[in-house]
Amino acid sequence: MTDEPRETTERPQPEQPFRSQDPEPAAETPQQKEQPEATADAAAAPAESAETPAAAAEEQPAPTLEERIAQLEAQLADLAAQLAQARQEARENWDKFVRERADLENFRKRREREIADRVLQQKKALLNKLLEVMDNLDRALVYQDSLDRQGLQQTLRLVAWQMNELIRSEGLTPVPTVGEQFNPYIHEAVEAVEDSEKPEGLVVEEVRKGYKLSDETLRPARVKVTVAVSKKEQREQPGEA
């Protein structure tokens, strides 16, 4: 038996339609259709604006050398006028400063003269009052030989009263001393007196008068002040008795 070749019959495949590899474009929307036109207008706008300065530059011719020189001369003249005006203002301000400084100096000197004159007038008035007291004191010294003891004492009291009235009229008041508590602002302690019967720090004697001018201490009064008796002396006192 011989092998005969078999005929293979292949079924023909149905033909497929030809497809392009590129995808089909999608349908355009109305907005996309209008977009290219807007883009074209936008692209054309810069071109027109870019051409405008160039065209304007071409229309304006460059100034000539004579015109440029004339412009510079005009600017120079303007600067010179401004400089002259600034110098004039500076000169006027300086003159004003010198006048005001002179007025201020004159005012200061005038005030100093007024104060000096016022002080001098006050000194004259005070000295005239003091001279009246000195006149009474001179009379007492002249007639001291002819006056008895009582008359001389009366004259001295009159002079003292007149002097006290003088200082009182000038605003001076005596500092209170005897019987007052020691005050370092108006008193000056010159001696400590031990006294067990009186409280400590009490003024018991006036050595020199003190005076106050209004509320200010002109001269503190010199006084003697009591102090507490020491404990040693307190222990010794009963034994000595």
PDB file of C-alpha atoms in Angstrom:
ATOM      1  CA  MET A   1       0.000   0.000   0.000  1.00  0.00           C
ATOM      2  CA  THR A   2       1.408   3.153  -1.069  1.00  0.00           C
ATOM      3  CA  ASP A   3       0.898   6.412   0.817  1.00  0.00           C
ATOM      4  CA  GLU A   4      -0.721   8.977  -1.404  1.00  0.00           C
ATOM      5  CA  PRO A   5      -0.369  12.536  -0.673  1.00  0.00           C
ATOM      6  CA  ARG A   6      -3.295  14.126   0.925  1.00  0.00           C
ATOM      7  CA  GLU A   7      -4.537  17.347  -0.350  1.00  0.00           C
ATOM      8  CA  THR A   8      -5.078  19.830   2.332  1.00  0.00           C
ATOM      9  CA  THR A   9      -7.822  22.142   1.682  1.00  0.00           C
ATOM     10  CA  GLU A  10      -7.661  25.401   3.622  1.00  0.00           C
ATOM     11  CA  ARG A  11     -10.710  27.488   4.028  1.00  0.00           C
ATOM     12  CA  PRO A  12     -10.264  30.980   2.852  1.00  0.00           C
ATOM     13  CA  GLN A  13     -10.401  33.598   5.639  1.00  0.00           C
ATOM     14  CA  PRO A  14     -12.847  36.434   5.164  1.00  0.00           C
ATOM     15  CA  GLU A  15     -11.217  39.593   4.087  1.00  0.00           C
ATOM     16  CA  GLN A  16     -10.946  42.221   6.834  1.00  0.00           C
ATOM     17  CA  PRO A  17     -11.398  45.858   5.972  1.00  0.00           C
ATOM     18  CA  PHE A  18      -8.279  48.017   5.951  1.00  0.00           C
ATOM     19  CA  ARG A  19      -7.912  50.126   9.132  1.00  0.00           C
ATOM     20  CA  SER A  20      -5.595  53.028   9.459  1.00  0.00           C
ATOM     21  CA  GLN A  21      -3.317  53.059  12.474  1.00  0.00           C
ATOM     22  CA  ASP A  22      -4.183  56.678  13.197  1.00  0.00           C
ATOM     23  CA  PRO A  23      -7.287  57.097  15.321  1.00  0.00           C
ATOM     24  CA  GLU A  24     -10.139  58.977  13.870  1.00  0.00           C
ATOM     25  CA  PRO A  25     -10.362  62.555  15.079  1.00  0.00           C
ATOM     26  CA  ALA A  26     -13.071  63.239  17.587  1.00  0.00           C
ATOM     27  CA  ALA A  27     -15.887  65.502  16.750  1.00  0.00           C
ATOM     28  CA  GLU A  28     -15.128  69.143  17.379  1.00  0.00           C
ATOM     29  CA  THR A  29     -17.218  71.103  19.822  1.00  0.00           C
ATOM     30  CA  PRO A  30     -18.427  74.616  19.005  1.00  0.00           C
ATOM     31  CA  GLN A  31     -15.997  76.044  21.570  1.00  0.00           C
ATOM     32  CA  GLN A  32     -13.061  74.240  19.905  1.00  0.00           C
ATOM     33  CA  LYS A  33     -14.120  75.468  16.542  1.00  0.00           C
ATOM     34  CA  GLU A  34     -14.040  79.069  17.754  1.00  0.00           C
ATOM     35  CA  GLN A  35     -10.691  78.670  19.589  1.00  0.00           C
ATOM     36  CA  PRO A  36      -8.363  78.733  16.548  1.00  0.00           C
ATOM     37  CA  GLU A  37      -9.838  81.995  15.394  1.00  0.00           C
ATOM     38  CA  ALA A  38      -9.328  83.563  18.841  1.00  0.00           C
ATOM     39  CA  THR A  39      -5.755  82.279  18.944  1.00  0.00           C
ATOM     40  CA  ALA A  40      -5.082  83.778  15.592  1.00  0.00           C
ATOM     41  CA  ASP A  41      -6.399  87.132  16.735  1.00  0.00           C
ATOM     42  CA  ALA A  42      -4.237  86.979  19.890  1.00  0.00           C
ATOM     43  CA  ALA A  43      -1.164  86.152  17.815  1.00  0.00           C
ATOM     44  CA  ALA A  44      -1.863  89.010  15.508  1.00  0.00           C
ATOM     45  CA  ALA A  45      -2.283  91.527  18.399  1.00  0.00           C
ATOM     46  CA  PRO A  46       1.344  91.388  19.654  1.00  0.00           C
ATOM     47  CA  ALA A  47       2.583  91.723  16.170  1.00  0.00           C
ATOM     48  CA  GLU A  48       0.593  94.891  15.691  1.00  0.00           C
ATOM     49  CA  SER A  49       1.749  96.251  19.101  1.00  0.00           C
ATOM     50  CA  ALA A  50       5.338  95.384  18.295  1.00  0.00           C
ATOM     51  CA  GLU A  51       5.102  97.247  15.062  1.00  0.00           C
ATOM     52  CA  THR A  52       3.621 100.396  16.722  1.00  0.00           C
ATOM     53  CA  PRO A  53       6.788 101.679  18.589  1.00  0.00           C
ATOM     54  CA  ALA A  54       8.934 100.966  15.595  1.00  0.00           C
ATOM     55  CA  ALA A  55       6.579 102.870  13.399  1.00  0.00           C
ATOM     56  CA  ALA A  56       6.474 105.724  15.930  1.00  0.00           C
ATOM     57  CA  ALA A  57      10.274 105.742  16.088  1.00  0.00           C
ATOM     58  CA  GLU A  58      10.428 105.937  12.349  1.00  0.00           C
ATOM     59  CA  GLU A  59       7.948 108.816  12.333  1.00  0.00           C
ATOM     60  CA  GLN A  60       9.944 110.899  14.986  1.00  0.00           C
ATOM     61  CA  PRO A  61      13.262 111.977  13.546  1.00  0.00           C
ATOM     62  CA  ALA A  62      16.321 112.127  15.844  1.00  0.00           C
ATOM     63  CA  PRO A  63      17.150 115.637  17.147  1.00  0.00           C
ATOM     64  CA  THR A  64      19.978 117.377  15.437  1.00  0.00           C
ATOM     65  CA  LEU A  65      23.149 118.459  17.187  1.00  0.00           C
ATOM     66  CA  GLU A  66      21.996 122.099  17.343  1.00  0.00           C
ATOM     67  CA  GLU A  67      18.691 121.088  18.919  1.00  0.00           C
ATOM     68  CA  ARG A  68      20.444 118.903  21.490  1.00  0.00           C
ATOM     69  CA  ILE A  69      22.798 121.774  22.378  1.00  0.00           C
ATOM     70  CA  ALA A  70      19.833 124.112  22.746  1.00  0.00           C
ATOM     71  CA  GLN A  71      18.106 121.639  25.094  1.00  0.00           C
ATOM     72  CA  LEU A  72      21.221 121.316  27.240  1.00  0.00           C
ATOM     73  CA  GLU A  73      21.632 125.089  27.392  1.00  0.00           C
ATOM     74  CA  ALA A  74      18.007 125.453  28.516  1.00  0.00           C
ATOM     75  CA  GLN A  75      18.515 122.833  31.240  1.00  0.00           C
ATOM     76  CA  LEU A  76      21.708 124.571  32.343  1.00  0.00           C
ATOM     77  CA  ALA A  77      19.929 127.922  32.541  1.00  0.00           C
ATOM     78  CA  ASP A  78      17.138 126.325  34.599  1.00  0.00           C
ATOM     79  CA  LEU A  79      19.660 124.776  37.022  1.00  0.00           C
ATOM     80  CA  ALA A  80      21.479 128.114  37.319  1.00  0.00           C
ATOM     81  CA  ALA A  81      18.191 129.847  38.207  1.00  0.00           C
ATOM     82  CA  GLN A  82      17.404 127.191  40.821  1.00  0.00           C
ATOM     83  CA  LEU A  83      20.893 127.563  42.308  1.00  0.00           C
ATOM     84  CA  ALA A  84      20.533 131.345  42.505  1.00  0.00           C
ATOM     85  CA  GLN A  85      17.160 130.986  44.204  1.00  0.00           C
ATOM     86  CA  ALA A  86      18.576 128.465  46.714  1.00  0.00           C
ATOM     87  CA  ARG A  87      21.464 130.810  47.510  1.00  0.00           C
ATOM     88  CA  GLN A  88      19.054 133.697  48.023  1.00  0.00           C
ATOM     89  CA  GLU A  89      16.920 131.611  50.408  1.00  0.00           C
ATOM     90  CA  ALA A  90      20.028 130.476  52.300  1.00  0.00           C
ATOM     91  CA  ARG A  91      21.181 134.101  52.649  1.00  0.00           C
ATOM     92  CA  GLU A  92      17.756 135.185  53.916  1.00  0.00           C
ATOM     93  CA  ASN A  93      17.619 132.294  56.401  1.00  0.00           C
ATOM     94  CA  TRP A  94      21.081 133.149  57.696  1.00  0.00           C
ATOM     95  CA  ASP A  95      20.150 136.818  58.153  1.00  0.00           C
ATOM     96  CA  LYS A  96      16.973 135.757  59.977  1.00  0.00           C
ATOM     97  CA  PHE A  97      18.976 133.443  62.247  1.00  0.00           C
ATOM     98  CA  VAL A  98      21.487 136.211  63.063  1.00  0.00           C
ATOM     99  CA  ARG A  99      18.691 138.677  63.899  1.00  0.00           C
ATOM    100  CA  GLU A 100      16.850 136.183  66.108  1.00  0.00           C
ATOM    101  CA  ARG A 101      20.095 135.251  67.863  1.00  0.00           C
ATOM    102  CA  ALA A 102      20.812 138.914  68.515  1.00  0.00           C
ATOM    103  CA  ASP A 103      17.266 139.463  69.816  1.00  0.00           C
ATOM    104  CA  LEU A 104      17.612 136.481  72.135  1.00  0.00           C
ATOM    105  CA  GLU A 105      20.938 137.756  73.458  1.00  0.00           C
ATOM    106  CA  ASN A 106      19.485 141.225  74.022  1.00  0.00           C
ATOM    107  CA  PHE A 107      16.494 139.705  75.814  1.00  0.00           C
ATOM    108  CA  ARG A 108      18.800 137.687  78.094  1.00  0.00           C
ATOM    109  CA  LYS A 109      20.884 140.749  78.954  1.00  0.00           C
ATOM    110  CA  ARG A 110      17.752 142.805  79.577  1.00  0.00           C
ATOM    111  CA  ARG A 111      16.366 140.156  81.938  1.00  0.00           C
ATOM    112  CA  GLU A 112      19.660 140.006  83.811  1.00  0.00           C
ATOM    113  CA  ARG A 113      19.622 143.784  84.232  1.00  0.00           C
ATOM    114  CA  GLU A 114      16.020 143.707  85.440  1.00  0.00           C
ATOM    115  CA  ILE A 115      16.802 140.988  87.997  1.00  0.00           C
ATOM    116  CA  ALA A 116      19.923 142.815  89.178  1.00  0.00           C
ATOM    117  CA  ASP A 117      17.958 146.057  89.532  1.00  0.00           C
ATOM    118  CA  ARG A 118      15.221 144.282  91.477  1.00  0.00           C
ATOM    119  CA  VAL A 119      17.732 142.705  93.837  1.00  0.00           C
ATOM    120  CA  LEU A 120      19.436 146.059  94.319  1.00  0.00           C
ATOM    121  CA  GLN A 121      16.131 147.761  95.149  1.00  0.00           C
ATOM    122  CA  GLN A 122      15.301 145.036  97.669  1.00  0.00           C
ATOM    123  CA  LYS A 123      18.745 145.430  99.253  1.00  0.00           C
ATOM    124  CA  LYS A 124      18.265 149.168  99.511  1.00  0.00           C
ATOM    125  CA  ALA A 125      14.886 148.770 101.173  1.00  0.00           C
ATOM    126  CA  LEU A 126      16.258 146.236 103.666  1.00  0.00           C
ATOM    127  CA  LEU A 127      19.312 148.351 104.463  1.00  0.00           C
ATOM    128  CA  ASN A 128      17.161 151.434 105.008  1.00  0.00           C
ATOM    129  CA  LYS A 129      15.091 149.514 107.569  1.00  0.00           C
ATOM    130  CA  LEU A 130      18.252 148.244 109.204  1.00  0.00           C
ATOM    131  CA  LEU A 131      19.702 151.737 109.389  1.00  0.00           C
ATOM    132  CA  GLU A 132      16.720 152.882 111.447  1.00  0.00           C
ATOM    133  CA  VAL A 133      17.527 150.207 114.018  1.00  0.00           C
ATOM    134  CA  MET A 134      21.167 151.217 113.979  1.00  0.00           C
ATOM    135  CA  ASP A 135      20.167 154.840 114.604  1.00  0.00           C
ATOM    136  CA  ASN A 136      18.262 153.878 117.773  1.00  0.00           C
ATOM    137  CA  LEU A 137      21.190 151.739 118.911  1.00  0.00           C
ATOM    138  CA  ASP A 138      23.605 154.640 118.355  1.00  0.00           C
ATOM    139  CA  ARG A 139      21.365 156.954 120.418  1.00  0.00           C
ATOM    140  CA  ALA A 140      21.352 154.415 123.252  1.00  0.00           C
ATOM    141  CA  LEU A 141      25.142 154.278 123.180  1.00  0.00           C
ATOM    142  CA  VAL A 142      25.421 158.087 123.194  1.00  0.00           C
ATOM    143  CA  TYR A 143      23.127 158.498 126.196  1.00  0.00           C
ATOM    144  CA  GLN A 144      24.172 155.380 128.076  1.00  0.00           C
ATOM    145  CA  ASP A 145      26.070 157.416 130.661  1.00  0.00           C
ATOM    146  CA  SER A 146      23.065 159.613 131.402  1.00  0.00           C
ATOM    147  CA  LEU A 147      20.570 156.743 131.513  1.00  0.00           C
ATOM    148  CA  ASP A 148      19.956 154.677 134.561  1.00  0.00           C
ATOM    149  CA  ARG A 149      19.858 150.898 134.496  1.00  0.00           C
ATOM    150  CA  GLN A 150      16.110 150.736 133.926  1.00  0.00           C
ATOM    151  CA  GLY A 151      16.213 153.328 131.120  1.00  0.00           C
ATOM    152  CA  LEU A 152      19.083 151.490 129.383  1.00  0.00           C
ATOM    153  CA  GLN A 153      17.225 148.199 129.597  1.00  0.00           C
ATOM    154  CA  GLN A 154      14.101 149.787 128.154  1.00  0.00           C
ATOM    155  CA  THR A 155      16.123 151.231 125.245  1.00  0.00           C
ATOM    156  CA  LEU A 156      17.686 147.865 124.492  1.00  0.00           C
ATOM    157  CA  ARG A 157      14.264 146.199 124.554  1.00  0.00           C
ATOM    158  CA  LEU A 158      12.998 148.769 122.084  1.00  0.00           C
ATOM    159  CA  VAL A 159      15.916 148.115 119.728  1.00  0.00           C
ATOM    160  CA  ALA A 160      15.386 144.347 119.987  1.00  0.00           C
ATOM    161  CA  TRP A 161      11.666 144.738 119.289  1.00  0.00           C
ATOM    162  CA  GLN A 162      12.408 146.928 116.262  1.00  0.00           C
ATOM    163  CA  MET A 163      14.901 144.368 114.944  1.00  0.00           C
ATOM    164  CA  ASN A 164      12.431 141.523 115.372  1.00  0.00           C
ATOM    165  CA  GLU A 165       9.785 143.480 113.494  1.00  0.00           C
ATOM    166  CA  LEU A 166      12.276 144.099 110.711  1.00  0.00           C
ATOM    167  CA  ILE A 167      13.153 140.453 110.207  1.00  0.00           C
ATOM    168  CA  ARG A 168       9.505 139.438 110.520  1.00  0.00           C
ATOM    169  CA  SER A 169       8.543 141.860 107.733  1.00  0.00           C
ATOM    170  CA  GLU A 170      11.166 140.192 105.540  1.00  0.00           C
ATOM    171  CA  GLY A 171       9.572 136.771 106.066  1.00  0.00           C
ATOM    172  CA  LEU A 172      11.913 135.497 108.799  1.00  0.00           C
ATOM    173  CA  THR A 173      10.420 133.615 111.730  1.00  0.00           C
ATOM    174  CA  PRO A 174      12.333 132.244 114.759  1.00  0.00           C
ATOM    175  CA  VAL A 175      12.660 128.486 115.155  1.00  0.00           C
ATOM    176  CA  PRO A 176      10.851 127.164 118.268  1.00  0.00           C
ATOM    177  CA  THR A 177      13.319 125.575 120.659  1.00  0.00           C
ATOM    178  CA  VAL A 178      12.822 125.158 124.434  1.00  0.00           C
ATOM    179  CA  GLY A 179      10.191 122.532 125.239  1.00  0.00           C
ATOM    180  CA  GLU A 180      10.099 121.196 121.680  1.00  0.00           C
ATOM    181  CA  GLN A 181      11.116 117.749 120.515  1.00  0.00           C
ATOM    182  CA  PHE A 182      14.493 117.731 118.801  1.00  0.00           C
ATOM    183  CA  ASN A 183      14.148 118.062 115.012  1.00  0.00           C
ATOM    184  CA  PRO A 184      17.355 117.659 113.000  1.00  0.00           C
ATOM    185  CA  TYR A 185      15.881 119.763 110.170  1.00  0.00           C
ATOM    186  CA  ILE A 186      15.599 122.908 112.289  1.00  0.00           C
ATOM    187  CA  HIS A 187      17.771 122.134 115.339  1.00  0.00           C
ATOM    188  CA  GLU A 188      21.497 121.605 115.786  1.00  0.00           C
ATOM    189  CA  ALA A 189      22.435 119.757 118.989  1.00  0.00           C
ATOM    190  CA  VAL A 190      25.573 121.152 120.615  1.00  0.00           C
ATOM    191  CA  GLU A 191      25.313 119.397 123.973  1.00  0.00           C
ATOM    192  CA  ALA A 192      23.576 116.338 125.462  1.00  0.00           C
ATOM    193  CA  VAL A 193      22.063 116.796 128.915  1.00  0.00           C
ATOM    194  CA  GLU A 194      21.277 113.714 131.020  1.00  0.00           C
ATOM    195  CA  ASP A 195      17.968 114.139 132.784  1.00  0.00           C
ATOM    196  CA  SER A 196      15.940 111.214 134.083  1.00  0.00           C
ATOM    197  CA  GLU A 197      12.914 113.373 134.823  1.00  0.00           C
ATOM    198  CA  LYS A 198      12.409 114.559 131.225  1.00  0.00           C
ATOM    199  CA  PRO A 199      11.818 112.507 128.084  1.00  0.00           C
ATOM    200  CA  GLU A 200      14.738 111.823 125.803  1.00  0.00           C
ATOM    201  CA  GLY A 201      15.279 114.156 122.862  1.00  0.00           C
ATOM    202  CA  LEU A 202      13.691 117.236 124.455  1.00  0.00           C
ATOM    203  CA  VAL A 203      15.211 120.688 123.867  1.00  0.00           C
ATOM    204  CA  VAL A 204      15.994 122.205 127.264  1.00  0.00           C
ATOM    205  CA  GLU A 205      18.113 125.234 126.343  1.00  0.00           C
ATOM    206  CA  GLU A 206      18.712 127.495 123.329  1.00  0.00           C
ATOM    207  CA  VAL A 207      22.330 128.460 122.632  1.00  0.00           C
ATOM    208  CA  ARG A 208      21.747 130.407 119.406  1.00  0.00           C
ATOM    209  CA  LYS A 209      18.530 131.433 117.709  1.00  0.00           C
ATOM    210  CA  GLY A 210      17.502 129.839 114.457  1.00  0.00           C
ATOM    211  CA  TYR A 211      15.341 131.320 111.706  1.00  0.00           C
ATOM    212  CA  LYS A 212      13.135 130.072 108.883  1.00  0.00           C
ATOM    213  CA  LEU A 213      12.454 131.909 105.647  1.00  0.00           C
ATOM    214  CA  SER A 214       8.905 130.922 104.702  1.00  0.00           C
ATOM    215  CA  ASP A 215       9.040 127.094 104.864  1.00  0.00           C
ATOM    216  CA  GLU A 216      12.820 126.826 104.378  1.00  0.00           C
ATOM    217  CA  THR A 217      15.284 126.719 107.246  1.00  0.00           C
ATOM    218  CA  LEU A 218      17.610 129.689 106.875  1.00  0.00           C
ATOM    219  CA  ARG A 219      19.699 128.883 109.958  1.00  0.00           C
ATOM    220  CA  PRO A 220      19.160 125.992 112.395  1.00  0.00           C
ATOM    221  CA  ALA A 221      18.947 126.769 116.078  1.00  0.00           C
ATOM    222  CA  ARG A 222      21.754 125.524 118.315  1.00  0.00           C
ATOM    223  CA  VAL A 223      20.260 123.778 121.337  1.00  0.00           C
ATOM    224  CA  LYS A 224      20.933 121.440 124.236  1.00  0.00           C
ATOM    225  CA  VAL A 225      19.015 118.142 124.181  1.00  0.00           C
ATOM    226  CA  THR A 226      18.204 115.629 126.911  1.00  0.00           C
ATOM    227  CA  VAL A 227      19.417 112.043 126.722  1.00  0.00           C
ATOM    228  CA  ALA A 228      18.542 108.945 128.762  1.00  0.00           C
ATOM    229  CA  VAL A 229      20.638 108.176 131.838  1.00  0.00           C
ATOM    230  CA  SER A 230      22.995 105.241 131.230  1.00  0.00           C
ATOM    231  CA  LYS A 231      22.182 101.902 132.945  1.00  0.00           C
ATOM    232  CA  LYS A 232      25.514 101.921 134.793  1.00  0.00           C
ATOM    233  CA  GLU A 233      24.747 105.243 136.428  1.00  0.00           C
ATOM    234  CA  GLN A 234      21.232 104.036 137.275  1.00  0.00           C
ATOM    235  CA  ARG A 235      22.754 101.058 139.123  1.00  0.00           C
ATOM    236  CA  GLU A 236      25.325 103.236 140.885  1.00  0.00           C
ATOM    237  CA  GLN A 237      22.879 105.869 142.049  1.00  0.00           C
ATOM    238  CA  PRO A 238      21.085 103.650 144.683  1.00  0.00           C
ATOM    239  CA  GLY A 239      24.436 102.472 146.117  1.00  0.00           C
ATOM    240  CA  GLU A 240      25.770 105.990 146.416  1.00  0.00           C
ATOM    241  CA  ALA A 241      22.657 107.020 148.246  1.00  0.00           C
TER     242      ALA A 241
END
